[in-house]
Amino acid sequence: MQEFVDALPLPAIVVGRDERLLAANAQAIQLFGRGVLGRHYITSFRQPVLLDAIEQVMSDGKSRQARYLSTEARRDKTWAVHLAMMGADRPMLITFEDQTATEEAGTMRRDFVANVSHELRTPLTALIGFIETLRGAAKNDPAAQARFLEIMDREAVRMNRLVEDLMSLNRVEATERIRPLDLVDLTSIARSVIHALEPLAAERGMTIVHENLEDAARLPGDADQLAQVITNLVENALKYSGFGKKVTLRMETVDNHPMTRGPAASLSVIDTGDGFNPELIPRLTERFYRIDNHRSRELGGTGLGLAIVKHIINRHRGRLRIESAPGQGSVFTVILPTKVSI
């Protein structure tokens, strides 16, 4: 019996007709502990759903499914349990299949749909309300019509930006496991982004300063995606720094960076804004997470920019380092390996 369960790829336990555990493979012992053999199944499993399933299988001999919950390294895990008798008047075989990843994926999908629905509900509600007003009370009021149409235009642009970011995130996730191998110049990409965003900076009375963008920094990458990374980071800095502030792009190359364990190029986007509590840093790359929801929406943010940045950097086998403190601005540093390694 022990040799049989040892051959199974899943955690497996055999419960004898005396209701005690006869055999358990290494995976099951890791899940339930070394002292599990010889114990009664009630003292071994303890969870009512699984205990009820065992009693029913022993009673009528029919196979059943159940769920078992455990905790490993402070992470909740969900197991799909299959219970079946190994023949008439024979022991019961119980196997455990880890369903944690599937459960988490389902939760992420539900959260994602809920967040998208929430983000679209506000502008759609505004558009529907203003359309009704324009057809009714403001039908013959040119001043109100102009004001409402301006708001409607802003809300429509916001929805369009959200859809574009969702499509961009989907494209990035689809290629995240495929590392780009084309050699591109990160310095040239950064200069191009600065040139494109200078009008936006001028509108806000801000300046974009660059340091060490003279020498080429060649690395394996996707030029369009790297341009999107720099654009998202610089746009965020311009949005949240405040009128008249300065945004700095700083390039550095090192022969052996500790985060990439080899030669790397790092590009830092430094702003002089309000900054934020360092405790929030781990959540910044979550989809739809915003430090200030109202301000972000007012500035046209979708809450997806840094999530897109994270996925692109992951595709390039790089790292994103964020530093900030209240009243001291923020530094977002992208660290990318410059050596091709497959």
Tab-separated table of C-alpha atoms in Angstrom:
chain	number	residue	atom	x	y	z
A	1	MET	CA	0.000	0.000	0.000
A	2	GLN	CA	2.820	2.413	0.840
A	3	GLU	CA	4.571	1.709	-2.469
A	4	PHE	CA	1.287	2.389	-4.266
A	5	VAL	CA	0.736	5.859	-2.753
A	6	ASP	CA	4.425	6.713	-3.204
A	7	ALA	CA	3.943	6.262	-6.955
A	8	LEU	CA	1.129	8.827	-7.110
A	9	PRO	CA	2.037	12.396	-8.195
A	10	LEU	CA	-0.486	14.047	-5.825
A	11	PRO	CA	-0.668	14.008	-2.015
A	12	ALA	CA	-2.357	10.688	-1.268
A	13	ILE	CA	-3.594	8.974	1.898
A	14	VAL	CA	-5.149	5.556	2.463
A	15	VAL	CA	-7.757	5.220	5.249
A	16	GLY	CA	-8.350	1.680	6.477
A	17	ARG	CA	-11.667	0.084	7.438
A	18	ASP	CA	-10.748	0.805	11.074
A	19	GLU	CA	-10.880	4.518	10.112
A	20	ARG	CA	-7.155	5.002	10.726
A	21	LEU	CA	-4.571	6.198	8.214
A	22	LEU	CA	-2.686	3.230	6.769
A	23	ALA	CA	-0.364	4.951	4.296
A	24	ALA	CA	0.625	8.437	3.114
A	25	ASN	CA	3.121	9.550	0.508
A	26	ALA	CA	5.746	12.275	1.008
A	27	GLN	CA	3.503	15.041	-0.376
A	28	ALA	CA	0.712	14.126	2.061
A	29	ILE	CA	3.127	13.989	4.994
A	30	GLN	CA	4.350	17.459	4.059
A	31	LEU	CA	0.740	18.644	4.088
A	32	PHE	CA	-0.415	16.941	7.312
A	33	GLY	CA	2.756	16.264	9.284
A	34	ARG	CA	4.878	13.189	10.024
A	35	GLY	CA	2.685	11.909	12.865
A	36	VAL	CA	-0.322	11.380	10.634
A	37	LEU	CA	0.103	7.615	10.114
A	38	GLY	CA	-1.916	5.443	12.465
A	39	ARG	CA	-4.151	8.298	13.624
A	40	HIS	CA	-7.927	8.367	13.261
A	41	TYR	CA	-9.014	10.392	10.222
A	42	ILE	CA	-11.089	12.751	12.420
A	43	THR	CA	-8.004	13.900	14.336
A	44	SER	CA	-5.987	14.163	11.109
A	45	PHE	CA	-8.273	16.265	8.898
A	46	ARG	CA	-10.547	18.155	11.322
A	47	GLN	CA	-12.484	20.061	8.616
A	48	PRO	CA	-16.239	19.204	8.653
A	49	VAL	CA	-16.702	19.237	4.861
A	50	LEU	CA	-13.976	16.634	4.338
A	51	LEU	CA	-15.030	14.555	7.367
A	52	ASP	CA	-18.633	14.407	6.119
A	53	ALA	CA	-17.437	13.259	2.689
A	54	ILE	CA	-15.328	10.480	4.246
A	55	GLU	CA	-18.290	9.246	6.331
A	56	GLN	CA	-20.577	9.204	3.286
A	57	VAL	CA	-18.078	7.272	1.140
A	58	MET	CA	-17.569	4.728	3.924
A	59	SER	CA	-21.328	4.406	4.270
A	60	ASP	CA	-22.376	3.863	0.638
A	61	GLY	CA	-19.064	3.195	-1.179
A	62	LYS	CA	-19.688	5.899	-3.785
A	63	SER	CA	-16.829	8.211	-4.862
A	64	ARG	CA	-17.084	11.861	-3.875
A	65	GLN	CA	-15.379	15.247	-4.225
A	66	ALA	CA	-14.668	17.669	-1.399
A	67	ARG	CA	-12.564	20.729	-0.578
A	68	TYR	CA	-9.757	21.109	1.904
A	69	LEU	CA	-8.197	24.410	3.017
A	70	SER	CA	-4.673	24.797	4.344
A	71	THR	CA	-2.095	27.503	4.981
A	72	GLU	CA	1.483	27.435	3.756
A	73	ALA	CA	3.981	30.257	4.329
A	74	ARG	CA	1.088	32.588	5.310
A	75	ARG	CA	-0.673	31.814	2.026
A	76	ASP	CA	-4.106	30.206	1.966
A	77	LYS	CA	-4.266	27.114	-0.237
A	78	THR	CA	-7.309	25.324	-1.656
A	79	TRP	CA	-7.279	21.601	-2.439
A	80	ALA	CA	-9.741	19.572	-4.508
A	81	VAL	CA	-10.109	16.234	-2.707
A	82	HIS	CA	-11.135	13.005	-4.434
A	83	LEU	CA	-12.346	10.139	-2.245
A	84	ALA	CA	-12.932	6.596	-3.497
A	85	MET	CA	-13.092	3.080	-2.059
A	86	MET	CA	-10.443	0.717	-3.438
A	87	GLY	CA	-13.000	-2.103	-3.722
A	88	ALA	CA	-15.606	-3.734	-1.503
A	89	ASP	CA	-14.471	-4.000	2.127
A	90	ARG	CA	-11.179	-2.390	1.164
A	91	PRO	CA	-9.474	0.831	2.278
A	92	MET	CA	-10.316	4.316	0.965
A	93	LEU	CA	-7.937	6.327	-1.217
A	94	ILE	CA	-7.937	10.102	-0.717
A	95	THR	CA	-5.975	12.358	-3.108
A	96	PHE	CA	-5.477	16.126	-2.884
A	97	GLU	CA	-5.093	18.347	-5.960
A	98	ASP	CA	-3.838	21.909	-5.460
A	99	GLN	CA	-6.425	24.330	-6.875
A	100	THR	CA	-4.917	27.510	-5.409
A	101	ALA	CA	-3.722	28.975	-8.712
A	102	THR	CA	-7.099	28.313	-10.351
A	103	GLU	CA	-8.957	29.887	-7.422
A	104	GLU	CA	-6.686	32.943	-7.461
A	105	ALA	CA	-7.089	33.326	-11.226
A	106	GLY	CA	-10.857	33.236	-10.831
A	107	THR	CA	-10.708	35.850	-8.086
A	108	MET	CA	-8.491	38.062	-10.231
A	109	ARG	CA	-10.902	37.803	-13.159
A	110	ARG	CA	-13.870	38.702	-10.975
A	111	ASP	CA	-12.000	41.637	-9.424
A	112	PHE	CA	-10.883	42.806	-12.854
A	113	VAL	CA	-14.424	42.755	-14.268
A	114	ALA	CA	-15.724	44.564	-11.173
A	115	ASN	CA	-13.025	47.249	-11.471
A	116	VAL	CA	-13.607	47.799	-15.189
A	117	SER	CA	-17.355	48.047	-14.607
A	118	HIS	CA	-16.788	50.567	-11.829
A	119	GLU	CA	-14.420	52.657	-13.961
A	120	LEU	CA	-16.879	52.767	-16.877
A	121	ARG	CA	-20.005	53.335	-14.802
A	122	THR	CA	-19.165	56.908	-13.766
A	123	PRO	CA	-18.509	58.361	-17.254
A	124	LEU	CA	-21.409	56.407	-18.766
A	125	THR	CA	-23.772	57.671	-16.084
A	126	ALA	CA	-22.575	61.222	-16.720
A	127	LEU	CA	-23.043	60.893	-20.486
A	128	ILE	CA	-26.551	59.452	-20.138
A	129	GLY	CA	-27.530	62.175	-17.673
A	130	PHE	CA	-26.244	65.023	-19.833
A	131	ILE	CA	-27.885	63.596	-22.963
A	132	GLU	CA	-31.241	63.546	-21.158
A	133	THR	CA	-30.670	67.113	-19.961
A	134	LEU	CA	-29.773	68.325	-23.459
A	135	ARG	CA	-32.959	66.772	-24.772
A	136	GLY	CA	-35.019	68.356	-22.009
A	137	ALA	CA	-34.228	71.290	-19.716
A	138	ALA	CA	-31.189	72.525	-21.697
A	139	LYS	CA	-32.750	71.994	-25.111
A	140	ASN	CA	-32.870	75.725	-25.836
A	141	ASP	CA	-29.996	76.879	-23.610
A	142	PRO	CA	-26.826	77.360	-25.723
A	143	ALA	CA	-24.637	78.172	-22.696
A	144	ALA	CA	-25.687	75.013	-20.846
A	145	GLN	CA	-25.283	72.968	-24.017
A	146	ALA	CA	-21.698	74.156	-24.483
A	147	ARG	CA	-20.846	73.411	-20.842
A	148	PHE	CA	-22.431	69.962	-20.916
A	149	LEU	CA	-20.839	69.040	-24.246
A	150	GLU	CA	-17.434	69.935	-22.847
A	151	ILE	CA	-17.978	67.611	-19.884
A	152	MET	CA	-19.308	64.875	-22.159
A	153	ASP	CA	-16.241	65.180	-24.354
A	154	ARG	CA	-13.975	64.848	-21.319
A	155	GLU	CA	-15.807	61.748	-20.080
A	156	ALA	CA	-15.749	60.152	-23.553
A	157	VAL	CA	-11.998	60.779	-23.825
A	158	ARG	CA	-11.563	59.187	-20.406
A	159	MET	CA	-13.459	56.053	-21.477
A	160	ASN	CA	-11.454	55.867	-24.679
A	161	ARG	CA	-8.207	56.126	-22.716
A	162	LEU	CA	-9.350	53.336	-20.407
A	163	VAL	CA	-10.180	51.067	-23.358
A	164	GLU	CA	-6.808	51.808	-24.970
A	165	ASP	CA	-4.975	50.991	-21.739
A	166	LEU	CA	-6.937	47.748	-21.351
A	167	MET	CA	-6.028	46.725	-24.897
A	168	SER	CA	-2.407	47.687	-24.289
A	169	LEU	CA	-2.315	45.654	-21.062
A	170	ASN	CA	-3.792	42.663	-22.888
A	171	ARG	CA	-1.150	42.869	-25.632
A	172	VAL	CA	1.662	43.158	-23.099
A	173	GLU	CA	0.424	40.179	-21.073
A	174	ALA	CA	0.122	38.084	-24.246
A	175	THR	CA	3.842	38.535	-25.009
A	176	GLU	CA	5.205	38.727	-21.452
A	177	ARG	CA	6.902	35.313	-21.623
A	178	ILE	CA	8.564	36.059	-24.974
A	179	ARG	CA	11.751	37.998	-24.364
A	180	PRO	CA	12.567	40.539	-27.110
A	181	LEU	CA	15.987	40.055	-28.696
A	182	ASP	CA	16.227	43.062	-31.067
A	183	LEU	CA	18.963	45.489	-30.064
A	184	VAL	CA	17.572	48.970	-29.339
A	185	ASP	CA	19.062	52.185	-27.976
A	186	LEU	CA	17.362	53.151	-24.708
A	187	THR	CA	18.955	56.608	-24.811
A	188	SER	CA	17.500	57.350	-28.236
A	189	ILE	CA	14.060	56.133	-27.108
A	190	ALA	CA	14.210	58.371	-24.018
A	191	ARG	CA	15.153	61.438	-26.078
A	192	SER	CA	12.257	60.745	-28.441
A	193	VAL	CA	9.798	60.517	-25.529
A	194	ILE	CA	11.086	63.775	-24.032
A	195	HIS	CA	10.597	65.549	-27.363
A	196	ALA	CA	7.027	64.216	-27.635
A	197	LEU	CA	6.077	65.250	-24.078
A	198	GLU	CA	7.645	68.708	-24.027
A	199	PRO	CA	4.354	70.358	-25.195
A	200	LEU	CA	2.505	68.712	-22.275
A	201	ALA	CA	5.179	69.940	-19.875
A	202	ALA	CA	4.907	73.462	-21.314
A	203	GLU	CA	1.134	73.449	-20.770
A	204	ARG	CA	1.759	72.783	-17.091
A	205	GLY	CA	4.576	75.295	-16.794
A	206	MET	CA	7.043	72.470	-16.183
A	207	THR	CA	10.416	71.501	-17.594
A	208	ILE	CA	11.881	68.109	-18.465
A	209	VAL	CA	15.585	67.886	-17.699
A	210	HIS	CA	17.784	65.024	-18.865
A	211	GLU	CA	21.132	63.782	-17.575
A	212	ASN	CA	23.587	61.399	-19.280
A	213	LEU	CA	21.480	60.952	-22.411
A	214	GLU	CA	24.394	61.551	-24.737
A	215	ASP	CA	25.893	58.064	-25.034
A	216	ALA	CA	24.051	55.106	-26.535
A	217	ALA	CA	22.715	52.407	-24.199
A	218	ARG	CA	22.059	49.350	-26.351
A	219	LEU	CA	20.101	46.431	-24.989
A	220	PRO	CA	17.734	43.664	-26.157
A	221	GLY	CA	14.248	45.114	-26.187
A	222	ASP	CA	11.011	46.140	-27.845
A	223	ALA	CA	11.381	49.802	-28.798
A	224	ASP	CA	7.635	50.554	-28.777
A	225	GLN	CA	7.086	48.961	-25.369
A	226	LEU	CA	10.106	50.691	-23.820
A	227	ALA	CA	8.835	53.995	-25.196
A	228	GLN	CA	5.491	53.249	-23.511
A	229	VAL	CA	7.261	52.597	-20.194
A	230	ILE	CA	9.127	55.914	-20.301
A	231	THR	CA	6.028	57.775	-21.523
A	232	ASN	CA	3.857	56.413	-18.703
A	233	LEU	CA	6.444	57.274	-16.041
A	234	VAL	CA	7.125	60.788	-17.364
A	235	GLU	CA	3.410	61.525	-17.833
A	236	ASN	CA	2.759	60.487	-14.229
A	237	ALA	CA	5.554	62.764	-13.048
A	238	LEU	CA	4.120	65.660	-15.048
A	239	LYS	CA	0.584	65.036	-13.766
A	240	TYR	CA	1.380	64.781	-10.070
A	241	SER	CA	4.317	67.161	-9.602
A	242	GLY	CA	2.365	70.411	-9.780
A	243	PHE	CA	2.631	73.603	-11.827
A	244	GLY	CA	6.139	74.976	-12.388
A	245	LYS	CA	7.963	71.876	-11.103
A	246	LYS	CA	10.801	69.942	-12.748
A	247	VAL	CA	11.005	66.348	-13.973
A	248	THR	CA	14.428	64.766	-14.505
A	249	LEU	CA	15.405	61.761	-16.608
A	250	ARG	CA	18.726	60.253	-15.569
A	251	MET	CA	20.514	57.455	-17.416
A	252	GLU	CA	23.211	55.247	-15.907
A	253	THR	CA	25.014	52.152	-17.172
A	254	VAL	CA	26.857	49.710	-14.911
A	255	ASP	CA	28.956	46.623	-15.622
A	256	ASN	CA	27.422	44.530	-12.851
A	257	HIS	CA	24.107	45.616	-11.366
A	258	PRO	CA	22.986	43.620	-8.280
A	259	MET	CA	19.355	43.483	-9.452
A	260	THR	CA	20.175	41.957	-12.854
A	261	ARG	CA	23.418	40.204	-11.845
A	262	GLY	CA	25.157	41.542	-14.900
A	263	PRO	CA	25.602	44.625	-17.083
A	264	ALA	CA	22.563	46.881	-17.042
A	265	ALA	CA	21.170	50.266	-17.970
A	266	SER	CA	19.021	52.148	-15.491
A	267	LEU	CA	16.740	55.045	-16.347
A	268	SER	CA	15.349	57.092	-13.466
A	269	VAL	CA	12.364	59.445	-13.686
A	270	ILE	CA	12.645	61.910	-10.805
A	271	ASP	CA	9.876	64.327	-9.867
A	272	THR	CA	9.561	67.067	-7.267
A	273	GLY	CA	5.948	66.446	-6.348
A	274	ASP	CA	4.276	65.710	-3.027
A	275	GLY	CA	5.562	62.148	-2.813
A	276	PHE	CA	3.730	59.427	-0.884
A	277	ASN	CA	4.090	57.022	2.012
A	278	PRO	CA	6.648	54.257	1.251
A	279	GLU	CA	4.197	51.699	2.674
A	280	LEU	CA	2.083	52.178	-0.470
A	281	ILE	CA	4.878	51.229	-2.890
A	282	PRO	CA	4.053	47.474	-3.109
A	283	ARG	CA	0.515	48.289	-4.298
A	284	LEU	CA	1.365	50.898	-6.935
A	285	THR	CA	1.627	48.393	-9.799
A	286	GLU	CA	-1.729	46.757	-9.020
A	287	ARG	CA	-4.406	47.268	-11.642
A	288	PHE	CA	-6.683	50.219	-10.891
A	289	TYR	CA	-4.894	51.065	-7.658
A	290	ARG	CA	-4.638	54.808	-7.035
A	291	ILE	CA	-3.213	56.674	-4.080
A	292	ASP	CA	-5.720	59.493	-4.629
A	293	ASN	CA	-8.731	58.249	-6.594
A	294	HIS	CA	-10.391	61.622	-7.113
A	295	ARG	CA	-7.249	63.466	-8.159
A	296	SER	CA	-6.168	60.667	-10.486
A	297	ARG	CA	-9.525	60.635	-12.295
A	298	GLU	CA	-9.528	64.429	-12.552
A	299	LEU	CA	-6.112	64.247	-14.244
A	300	GLY	CA	-7.261	61.547	-16.657
A	301	GLY	CA	-5.553	58.585	-15.008
A	302	THR	CA	-6.917	55.078	-15.608
A	303	GLY	CA	-5.064	53.265	-12.806
A	304	LEU	CA	-3.438	50.928	-15.357
A	305	GLY	CA	-0.280	52.838	-16.303
A	306	LEU	CA	2.072	51.305	-13.740
A	307	ALA	CA	0.568	47.830	-14.235
A	308	ILE	CA	1.487	48.107	-17.915
A	309	VAL	CA	4.972	49.315	-16.948
A	310	LYS	CA	5.458	46.329	-14.631
A	311	HIS	CA	4.479	43.764	-17.275
A	312	ILE	CA	6.716	45.324	-19.935
A	313	ILE	CA	9.684	45.404	-17.566
A	314	ASN	CA	9.021	41.770	-16.617
A	315	ARG	CA	9.074	40.849	-20.299
A	316	HIS	CA	12.505	42.489	-20.602
A	317	ARG	CA	13.723	40.584	-17.488
A	318	GLY	CA	14.266	43.918	-15.769
A	319	ARG	CA	13.354	45.463	-12.437
A	320	LEU	CA	11.318	48.486	-11.321
A	321	ARG	CA	12.480	50.300	-8.201
A	322	ILE	CA	10.293	52.970	-6.588
A	323	GLU	CA	11.422	55.427	-3.909
A	324	SER	CA	9.331	58.153	-2.306
A	325	ALA	CA	8.493	59.939	0.908
A	326	PRO	CA	5.848	62.553	1.759
A	327	GLY	CA	7.002	66.002	0.633
A	328	GLN	CA	10.157	64.670	-1.036
A	329	GLY	CA	9.008	63.710	-4.517
A	330	SER	CA	9.410	60.291	-6.131
A	331	VAL	CA	11.980	58.326	-8.093
A	332	PHE	CA	10.927	55.565	-10.491
A	333	THR	CA	13.919	53.602	-11.785
A	334	VAL	CA	13.783	51.087	-14.613
A	335	ILE	CA	16.709	48.655	-14.590
A	336	LEU	CA	17.217	46.597	-17.755
A	337	PRO	CA	19.904	44.014	-18.559
A	338	THR	CA	22.064	44.986	-21.529
A	339	LYS	CA	23.300	41.469	-22.259
A	340	VAL	CA	21.251	38.926	-24.170
A	341	SER	CA	20.753	35.734	-22.144
A	342	ILE	CA	18.280	33.077	-23.277
